Short mmCIF file of C-alpha atoms in Angstrom, two decimals:
data_model
loop_
_atom_site.label_atom_id
_atom_site.label_comp_id
_atom_site.label_asym_id
_atom_site.label_seq_id
_atom_site.Cartn_x
_atom_site.Cartn_y
_atom_site.Cartn_z
CA MET Q 8 264.82 72.29 156.58
CA GLN Q 9 268.02 73.09 155.90
CA LEU Q 10 270.15 71.87 157.94
CA SER Q 11 274.02 72.41 157.81
CA MET Q 12 277.27 72.61 159.09
CA TRP Q 13 280.43 75.50 158.35
CA THR Q 14 283.09 72.38 157.29
CA TYR Q 15 287.07 73.80 155.72
CA PRO Q 16 287.53 71.95 152.34
CA TRP Q 17 290.89 70.67 154.75
CA ASP Q 18 288.09 68.84 156.55
CA ILE Q 19 287.37 66.60 153.40
CA GLN Q 20 291.06 65.55 151.85
CA ASP Q 21 292.62 64.87 155.19
CA GLN Q 22 289.21 63.30 155.81
CA GLY Q 23 287.94 62.26 151.93
CA LEU Q 24 283.92 63.19 151.30
CA ASP Q 25 282.89 59.75 151.62
CA ARG Q 26 283.52 59.94 154.94
CA ILE Q 27 282.14 63.11 156.31
CA ALA Q 28 279.34 62.12 153.74
CA ALA Q 29 278.39 59.28 155.68
CA GLU Q 30 279.39 61.62 158.80
CA PHE Q 31 277.09 64.04 158.38
CA ARG Q 32 274.10 62.35 156.53
CA ASN Q 33 273.75 59.52 159.40
CA ARG Q 34 275.89 60.91 161.99
CA ALA Q 35 274.87 64.50 162.60
CA GLY Q 36 271.43 64.08 160.32
CA LEU Q 37 272.15 66.37 157.65
CA ASN Q 38 271.44 67.21 154.86
CA THR Q 39 273.83 70.00 153.46
CA ILE Q 40 277.12 71.09 154.07
CA SER Q 41 278.61 74.29 154.15
CA MET Q 42 282.07 75.28 153.16
CA ALA Q 43 284.35 77.41 152.66
CA THR Q 44 284.83 78.96 149.59
CA SER Q 45 286.75 82.07 150.86
CA TYR Q 46 288.58 82.48 153.48
CA HIS Q 47 291.52 83.98 156.40
CA ALA Q 48 294.25 83.06 158.40
CA GLY Q 49 294.17 81.89 161.63
CA ARG Q 50 294.98 78.63 163.70
CA PHE Q 51 293.06 75.72 163.91
CA LEU Q 52 293.29 72.82 166.69
CA GLN Q 53 291.94 70.15 164.49
CA PRO Q 54 290.56 66.57 166.61
CA ARG Q 55 289.24 65.11 163.83
CA SER Q 56 292.43 65.19 161.38
CA PRO Q 57 294.43 62.42 160.72
CA ARG Q 58 297.20 63.96 159.68
CA GLN Q 59 297.30 67.23 160.95
CA LYS Q 60 296.26 68.52 164.76
CA ALA Q 61 297.39 72.26 164.15
CA TYR Q 62 296.68 73.66 160.87
CA PHE Q 63 297.19 77.41 159.53
CA PRO Q 64 295.33 78.20 156.24
CA GLU Q 65 296.60 80.58 154.27
CA ASP Q 66 295.90 84.21 154.76
CA GLY Q 67 293.47 85.91 152.52
CA THR Q 68 293.00 83.05 149.32
CA VAL Q 69 290.54 81.41 147.58
CA TYR Q 70 289.94 77.64 147.69
CA PHE Q 71 287.72 77.60 143.86
CA ARG Q 72 290.06 77.76 140.50
CA PRO Q 73 288.94 81.01 139.58
CA ASP Q 74 288.32 81.89 136.27
CA GLU Q 75 290.60 84.00 134.97
CA SER Q 76 288.66 85.53 131.86
CA LEU Q 77 286.57 87.08 134.46
CA TRP Q 78 289.33 89.26 137.22
CA GLN Q 79 291.62 90.60 133.84
CA ASP Q 80 290.35 94.36 134.11
CA LYS Q 81 289.62 93.85 137.87
CA ALA Q 82 292.94 95.41 139.98
CA ILE Q 83 292.07 93.23 142.88
CA ARG Q 84 291.75 89.84 142.33
CA PRO Q 85 291.82 86.77 144.63
CA LEU Q 86 294.47 84.16 145.24
CA MET Q 87 293.30 80.59 144.79
CA ALA Q 88 294.90 78.27 147.37
CA GLY Q 89 298.30 75.59 147.04
CA ASN Q 90 295.66 73.16 148.53
CA VAL Q 91 293.45 73.71 145.82
CA THR Q 92 296.73 72.22 143.58
CA GLU Q 93 298.90 69.62 146.06
CA ARG Q 94 295.57 67.76 146.98
CA GLY Q 95 292.48 68.92 145.31
CA ASP Q 96 289.00 71.42 144.24
CA MET Q 97 286.75 70.68 146.43
CA LEU Q 98 283.63 72.08 145.54
CA GLU Q 99 283.90 70.90 142.31
CA ALA Q 100 284.36 67.55 144.16
CA LEU Q 101 281.09 68.63 146.13
CA THR Q 102 279.06 69.56 144.14
CA GLN Q 103 279.68 67.80 140.58
CA ASP Q 104 278.92 64.19 143.17
CA ARG Q 105 275.76 65.98 145.76
CA ASP Q 106 273.94 63.16 143.92
CA VAL Q 107 276.04 60.11 145.24
CA THR Q 108 276.77 62.01 148.73
CA GLY Q 109 273.05 63.25 148.71
CA LEU Q 110 274.00 66.82 150.23
CA LYS Q 111 273.59 70.44 148.93
CA VAL Q 112 276.62 72.88 148.85
CA SER Q 113 276.69 75.76 150.08
CA CYS Q 114 279.70 77.78 149.28
CA TRP Q 115 280.71 80.47 152.58
CA THR Q 116 282.76 82.74 151.44
CA VAL Q 117 284.35 85.09 152.91
CA CYS Q 118 284.04 89.24 151.19
CA LEU Q 119 285.63 92.22 152.79
CA HIS Q 120 287.42 90.15 155.38
CA ASN Q 121 291.04 89.42 153.69
CA SER Q 122 294.48 91.16 155.56
CA ARG Q 123 297.07 89.61 152.55
CA LEU Q 124 294.26 91.64 150.13
CA GLY Q 125 294.10 94.57 152.74
CA MET Q 126 298.33 94.94 152.87
CA LEU Q 127 298.49 94.04 148.99
CA HIS Q 128 295.86 97.34 148.34
CA PRO Q 129 296.56 100.05 151.13
CA ASP Q 130 294.25 102.14 149.21
CA HIS Q 131 290.67 100.53 149.83
CA VAL Q 132 290.46 99.05 153.21
CA THR Q 133 289.07 101.57 156.02
CA ARG Q 134 290.38 103.70 157.38
CA ASN Q 135 289.33 104.99 161.34
CA ALA Q 136 288.88 109.14 162.03
CA PHE Q 137 292.50 109.76 161.45
CA GLY Q 138 292.82 107.85 159.13
CA ASN Q 139 294.42 104.35 160.19
CA ALA Q 140 294.26 101.88 158.52
CA ASN Q 141 292.30 98.17 158.91
CA TYR Q 142 294.83 95.99 156.33
CA TYR Q 143 291.71 92.91 157.64
CA ASN Q 144 288.74 95.19 156.56
CA LEU Q 145 288.49 96.44 152.42
CA CYS Q 146 286.36 98.86 151.92
CA PRO Q 147 282.15 98.28 150.57
CA SER Q 148 282.68 102.18 150.10
CA SER Q 149 285.77 101.11 147.67
CA PRO Q 150 284.89 100.93 143.92
CA ALA Q 151 287.99 97.61 143.53
CA ALA Q 152 286.60 96.14 146.69
CA ARG Q 153 283.36 95.43 145.40
CA ALA Q 154 284.34 94.48 142.49
CA TYR Q 155 286.72 91.84 143.79
CA ALA Q 156 283.35 90.70 145.90
CA VAL Q 157 280.85 90.69 143.47
CA THR Q 158 282.83 89.16 140.78
CA LEU Q 159 284.13 86.34 143.40
CA VAL Q 160 280.21 85.30 144.43
CA ARG Q 161 279.56 85.40 140.13
CA ASP Q 162 283.13 83.52 139.46
CA ILE Q 163 282.05 80.72 142.16
CA THR Q 164 278.08 80.27 141.47
CA MET Q 165 277.90 80.65 138.22
CA ASN Q 166 281.09 77.75 136.85
CA TYR Q 167 280.40 75.93 140.16
CA ARG Q 168 276.66 76.60 140.61
CA PRO Q 169 275.85 76.51 144.89
CA ASP Q 170 273.12 75.80 145.91
CA MET Q 171 273.32 79.03 148.24
CA VAL Q 172 276.25 81.91 148.59
CA GLU Q 173 276.57 82.51 152.33
CA LEU Q 174 277.78 85.92 152.69
CA GLU Q 175 280.12 86.58 155.22
CA SER Q 176 282.27 90.24 155.67
CA PRO Q 177 280.73 92.34 153.05
CA ASN Q 178 280.11 95.31 155.22
CA PHE Q 179 282.42 97.27 157.75
CA MET Q 180 283.86 95.01 160.53
CA GLY Q 181 284.35 95.70 164.28
CA PHE Q 182 288.23 97.17 165.85
CA ALA Q 183 288.31 94.29 167.79
CA HIS Q 184 288.71 91.53 165.89
CA GLU Q 185 291.48 89.00 166.48
CA TYR Q 186 293.74 90.36 164.33
CA HIS Q 187 297.82 89.11 164.49
CA HIS Q 188 298.93 89.63 168.11
CA GLU Q 189 296.50 93.19 169.19
CA LYS Q 190 297.10 94.82 171.78
CA ASP Q 191 294.83 97.66 173.57
CA GLY Q 192 296.58 98.55 177.42
CA VAL Q 193 293.72 100.89 177.20
CA GLY Q 194 290.21 98.35 178.41
CA LEU Q 195 288.29 98.91 174.96
CA ASN Q 196 284.61 98.61 175.66
CA ALA Q 197 281.97 98.75 173.02
CA GLU Q 198 281.11 102.30 171.96
CA ASP Q 199 284.97 103.39 171.64
CA ASP Q 200 285.20 99.48 169.96
CA PHE Q 201 282.79 100.62 167.52
CA LEU Q 202 283.37 104.21 166.73
CA LEU Q 203 287.57 103.70 165.84
CA SER Q 204 285.53 101.47 163.35
CA LEU Q 205 283.41 103.75 161.90
CA CYS Q 206 285.03 104.15 158.47
CA PHE Q 207 286.35 107.68 156.70
CA CYS Q 208 288.74 106.77 154.37
CA ASP Q 209 288.19 108.45 150.60
CA HIS Q 210 285.00 106.10 149.52
CA CYS Q 211 283.56 106.55 152.34
CA MET Q 212 283.92 110.27 152.15
CA THR Q 213 283.45 111.36 148.43
CA ARG Q 214 280.52 108.75 148.76
CA ALA Q 215 278.64 110.20 151.74
CA ALA Q 216 279.65 114.22 150.46
CA ARG Q 217 277.68 113.01 147.41
CA ALA Q 218 274.71 111.67 149.16
CA GLY Q 219 274.50 115.76 150.68
CA VAL Q 220 275.68 113.14 153.94
CA PRO Q 221 277.90 116.25 156.41
CA VAL Q 222 280.68 114.15 156.47
CA GLU Q 223 283.67 116.15 157.49
CA GLY Q 224 281.71 116.89 161.19
CA ALA Q 225 281.09 113.36 161.36
CA ARG Q 226 284.57 112.12 160.90
CA ARG Q 227 285.47 115.63 163.42
CA THR Q 228 283.60 114.69 166.16
CA VAL Q 229 284.40 110.88 165.71
CA ALA Q 230 288.30 112.01 166.32
CA ARG Q 231 286.90 113.82 169.19
CA PHE Q 232 285.43 110.64 170.84
CA ILE Q 233 288.41 109.10 170.18
CA ALA Q 234 290.82 111.32 171.27
CA GLU Q 235 288.88 111.29 174.51
CA LEU Q 236 288.97 107.47 175.38
CA CYS Q 237 292.98 107.25 174.72
CA GLU Q 238 293.52 109.45 177.52
CA ARG Q 239 290.99 109.29 180.52
CA ASP Q 240 292.48 106.71 183.26
CA VAL Q 241 290.14 103.90 182.96
CA PRO Q 242 287.11 103.12 180.05
CA GLU Q 243 284.02 105.38 180.77
CA ARG Q 244 280.50 104.44 179.04
CA GLN Q 245 280.11 107.91 176.78
CA PHE Q 246 276.79 106.89 175.48
CA PRO Q 247 274.57 105.11 177.86
CA LYS Q 248 271.84 103.58 175.09
CA PHE Q 249 274.95 101.69 173.24
CA PRO Q 250 273.88 99.55 171.61
CA ALA Q 251 270.12 99.44 172.62
CA ALA Q 252 269.13 102.34 170.25
CA GLY Q 253 271.11 101.52 167.99
CA ILE Q 254 272.21 105.10 165.67
CA ASP Q 255 269.43 107.09 168.74
CA ALA Q 256 272.37 106.23 170.83
CA PHE Q 257 274.42 109.30 169.08
CA GLY Q 258 270.91 111.36 168.54
CA ASP Q 259 273.41 114.02 170.19
CA HIS Q 260 275.01 114.20 166.95
CA PRO Q 261 273.34 115.29 164.15
CA ASP Q 262 277.47 115.26 161.63
CA LEU Q 263 277.40 111.60 163.41
CA HIS Q 264 274.51 110.41 163.03
CA ALA Q 265 273.41 111.56 159.76
CA TYR Q 266 276.54 109.51 158.79
CA LEU Q 267 275.42 106.19 160.35
CA ALA Q 268 272.13 106.58 158.76
CA TRP Q 269 273.43 106.45 155.61
CA ARG Q 270 275.84 103.92 156.79
CA SER Q 271 274.21 101.07 155.69
CA GLU Q 272 273.87 102.11 151.53
CA PRO Q 273 277.16 101.56 150.63
CA VAL Q 274 276.40 98.03 152.66
CA THR Q 275 273.21 97.11 150.63
CA SER Q 276 274.16 98.73 147.09
CA LEU Q 277 276.84 95.90 147.39
CA ILE Q 278 274.87 93.19 148.61
CA GLY Q 279 272.37 93.98 146.16
CA GLU Q 280 275.11 93.85 143.37
CA ILE Q 281 276.33 91.03 144.76
CA LYS Q 282 273.06 89.54 143.77
CA ALA Q 283 271.97 90.85 140.42
CA ALA Q 284 276.03 89.63 139.65
CA ALA Q 285 275.03 86.20 140.10
CA ASP Q 286 272.82 82.52 138.74
CA PRO Q 287 270.29 82.98 139.20
CA ALA Q 288 270.01 79.06 140.39
CA SER Q 289 272.46 79.55 143.83
CA ARG Q 290 270.18 81.45 146.06
CA ILE Q 291 272.63 84.31 147.62
CA VAL Q 292 272.14 85.26 151.64
CA LEU Q 293 274.20 87.23 154.46
CA ILE Q 294 275.87 85.94 157.44
CA ASP Q 295 275.11 88.21 160.17
CA LEU Q 296 274.86 88.74 163.99
CA LYS Q 297 272.47 90.71 166.35
CA ASP Q 298 272.75 94.13 165.92
CA GLY Q 299 274.26 94.32 162.84
CA TRP Q 300 273.77 97.04 162.44
CA LEU Q 301 277.24 98.29 163.74
CA GLY Q 302 278.37 97.24 160.85
CA GLY Q 303 276.04 98.98 158.64
CA VAL Q 304 273.70 96.80 157.55
CA ASP Q 305 270.22 97.76 157.26
CA PRO Q 306 268.41 94.12 157.25
CA SER Q 307 265.21 95.19 155.99
CA ALA Q 308 267.18 96.40 153.15
CA VAL Q 309 269.49 93.44 152.38
CA GLY Q 310 266.37 91.66 152.73
CA LYS Q 311 265.06 93.18 149.22
CA LEU Q 312 268.21 92.52 148.05
CA CYS Q 313 268.62 88.89 148.35
CA ASP Q 314 267.10 85.49 148.98
CA GLY Q 315 267.79 85.40 153.08
CA ALA Q 316 269.86 85.73 155.43
CA ILE Q 317 271.75 83.39 158.22
CA LEU Q 318 272.01 84.47 162.09
CA CYS Q 319 274.81 83.73 164.26
CA CYS Q 320 274.16 83.13 168.15
CA TYR Q 321 276.17 80.88 168.94
CA ASP Q 322 276.69 81.30 172.86
CA MET Q 323 272.73 82.41 173.79
CA GLU Q 324 270.71 81.13 175.29
CA PRO Q 325 268.00 80.68 173.82
CA ASN Q 326 265.13 82.78 174.78
CA ALA Q 327 267.74 85.71 173.78
CA ILE Q 328 268.12 82.75 170.29
CA GLY Q 329 264.29 83.50 169.81
CA ASP Q 330 263.97 87.22 170.39
CA VAL Q 331 267.01 87.21 167.84
CA ILE Q 332 265.26 85.01 165.32
CA ARG Q 333 261.93 86.83 165.63
CA THR Q 334 263.30 90.87 165.35
CA GLY Q 335 264.97 89.28 161.75
CA ARG Q 336 261.91 87.57 160.15
CA ALA Q 337 259.82 90.42 160.88
CA ALA Q 338 262.76 91.96 159.03
CA LEU Q 339 262.67 90.29 156.08
CA GLY Q 340 259.41 89.15 156.51
CA SER Q 341 257.69 85.58 155.72
CA GLU Q 342 259.74 84.68 152.38
CA LYS Q 343 263.41 84.67 152.52
CA PHE Q 344 265.37 82.27 154.18
CA LEU Q 345 266.16 83.13 157.19
CA GLY Q 346 268.82 80.59 158.63
CA VAL Q 347 270.11 80.66 162.78
CA GLY Q 348 273.86 79.89 163.33
CA LEU Q 349 274.87 77.89 166.63
CA ARG Q 350 278.41 77.15 168.40
CA VAL Q 351 279.38 73.44 169.18
CA PHE Q 352 281.99 74.23 172.05
CA TYR Q 353 282.92 73.48 174.17
CA PRO Q 354 281.96 75.25 177.81
CA GLU Q 355 279.89 77.23 176.13
CA VAL Q 356 278.62 74.23 175.18
CA GLY Q 357 278.73 71.65 177.31
CA GLU Q 358 275.98 69.04 176.65
CA ALA Q 359 273.45 67.36 174.10
CA ALA Q 360 270.92 69.61 175.06
CA ILE Q 361 271.73 72.83 175.54
CA LEU Q 362 272.22 72.43 171.39
CA ALA Q 363 268.65 70.60 171.22
CA ALA Q 364 267.22 73.81 173.47
CA ARG Q 365 268.28 77.01 171.49
CA ALA Q 366 268.26 75.01 168.13
CA LYS Q 367 264.46 74.61 168.87
CA ALA Q 368 263.61 78.20 170.45
CA ALA Q 369 265.23 78.81 166.62
CA VAL Q 370 263.67 76.94 164.94
CA ASP Q 371 259.83 77.42 167.01
CA ALA Q 372 260.68 81.09 166.64
CA GLY Q 373 260.51 80.98 162.39
CA ALA Q 374 264.06 79.56 161.49
CA ASP Q 375 264.02 77.54 158.46
CA GLY Q 376 267.67 76.12 159.23
CA VAL Q 377 270.50 76.22 161.25
CA ASN Q 378 274.40 75.69 160.64
CA PHE Q 379 276.11 74.43 162.79
CA TYR Q 380 279.73 75.33 163.67
CA ASN Q 381 282.07 73.91 162.17
CA TYR Q 382 282.53 70.42 162.09
CA GLY Q 383 286.99 70.30 161.61
CA LEU Q 384 287.12 72.18 165.22
CA ILE Q 385 285.14 69.35 167.58
CA PRO Q 386 285.60 66.43 168.28
CA ALA Q 387 283.37 63.57 166.48
CA LYS Q 388 280.95 62.69 169.26
CA ARG Q 389 279.43 66.13 169.50
CA LEU Q 390 278.29 65.48 165.73
CA ASP Q 391 276.47 63.36 168.04
CA TRP Q 392 274.90 66.54 170.09
CA VAL Q 393 273.85 67.32 166.66
CA LYS Q 394 272.15 65.11 165.49
CA ALA Q 395 270.22 65.47 169.16
CA ALA Q 396 269.51 68.92 168.26
CA VAL Q 397 268.18 68.11 164.70
CA ALA Q 398 265.88 65.80 166.67
CA ALA Q 399 264.55 68.31 168.50
CA ILE Q 400 264.03 70.12 165.48
CA SER Q 401 262.68 67.24 162.62
#
């Protein structure tokens, strides 16, 4: 069973690889480290770090040394984080020292969630039905954005040979994604957020039209819904079957329903292209959430093209986690890797027994592994909670 914890490169730089490897193996009972290899901006409280309790990483950078020969003809190119030069290439250290640390290496790789690149390349981001840009989300229909994601994973796997690459955000993203100082005085509900997230950029419009989808009719329908939600005094539900019914919640609107049925195509094909270009020695899996269709993910189709998925069940109770994993297993099939992502944050996890019950529910339902979130963001004593969860499934 794969037992991992998501970790930032600055965690390793601050504490040292030897100490982290010992804590992973001995205190937490883990056998894999999932290190961020491309990541976005944020503000991180770092309780574990002896040198910095608050950390603001550079926006939209990669934490490895890109191979320039792979990027020369690419319109969208990565920026290496300054701390790789200043403090060392932690991905190289992890992959070279696998036999010493006893830890397998997985690369936690953010694909299309990149505000820095979105601002630099506004023609390649998702856009709502009014044409307004979502700068934090490169669009999976854009050829340049697709080439960026494919080359990113190819570079990592060809030059570092990790055991696994975990793809975060190779898909469409929600409107509310914790962008810098988001403002919403309307009080958007879940369906409002979904409608605002639907992409009608030139790339999507062209790609969908080429597939025979009535995309302009869908865009007009969504634009009308957005205009209406902005005029109400308080939010109202328009689609009572959303999200439980999936795209069929919009069945009374044929153009929109057809567009939503098509919307998984650019995501599925992109993941297939990523897998095809990667070194076959590295397994390629998708990080996803419950109701992944909201981001254009078709688990059954994706499962045929890559090596599996990690389904994040951060704040769910054991019964709900079991349902998510059983559904994921049915979609992926018995041969593909299926992991669960569990957060070790307070107050959603208040004691070791809660985390253990969630991990056991996932494994009992068919999970092959557990990823815990997140090494550098939790107090050291919660590694004992992780060890208790590992004991419950071992």
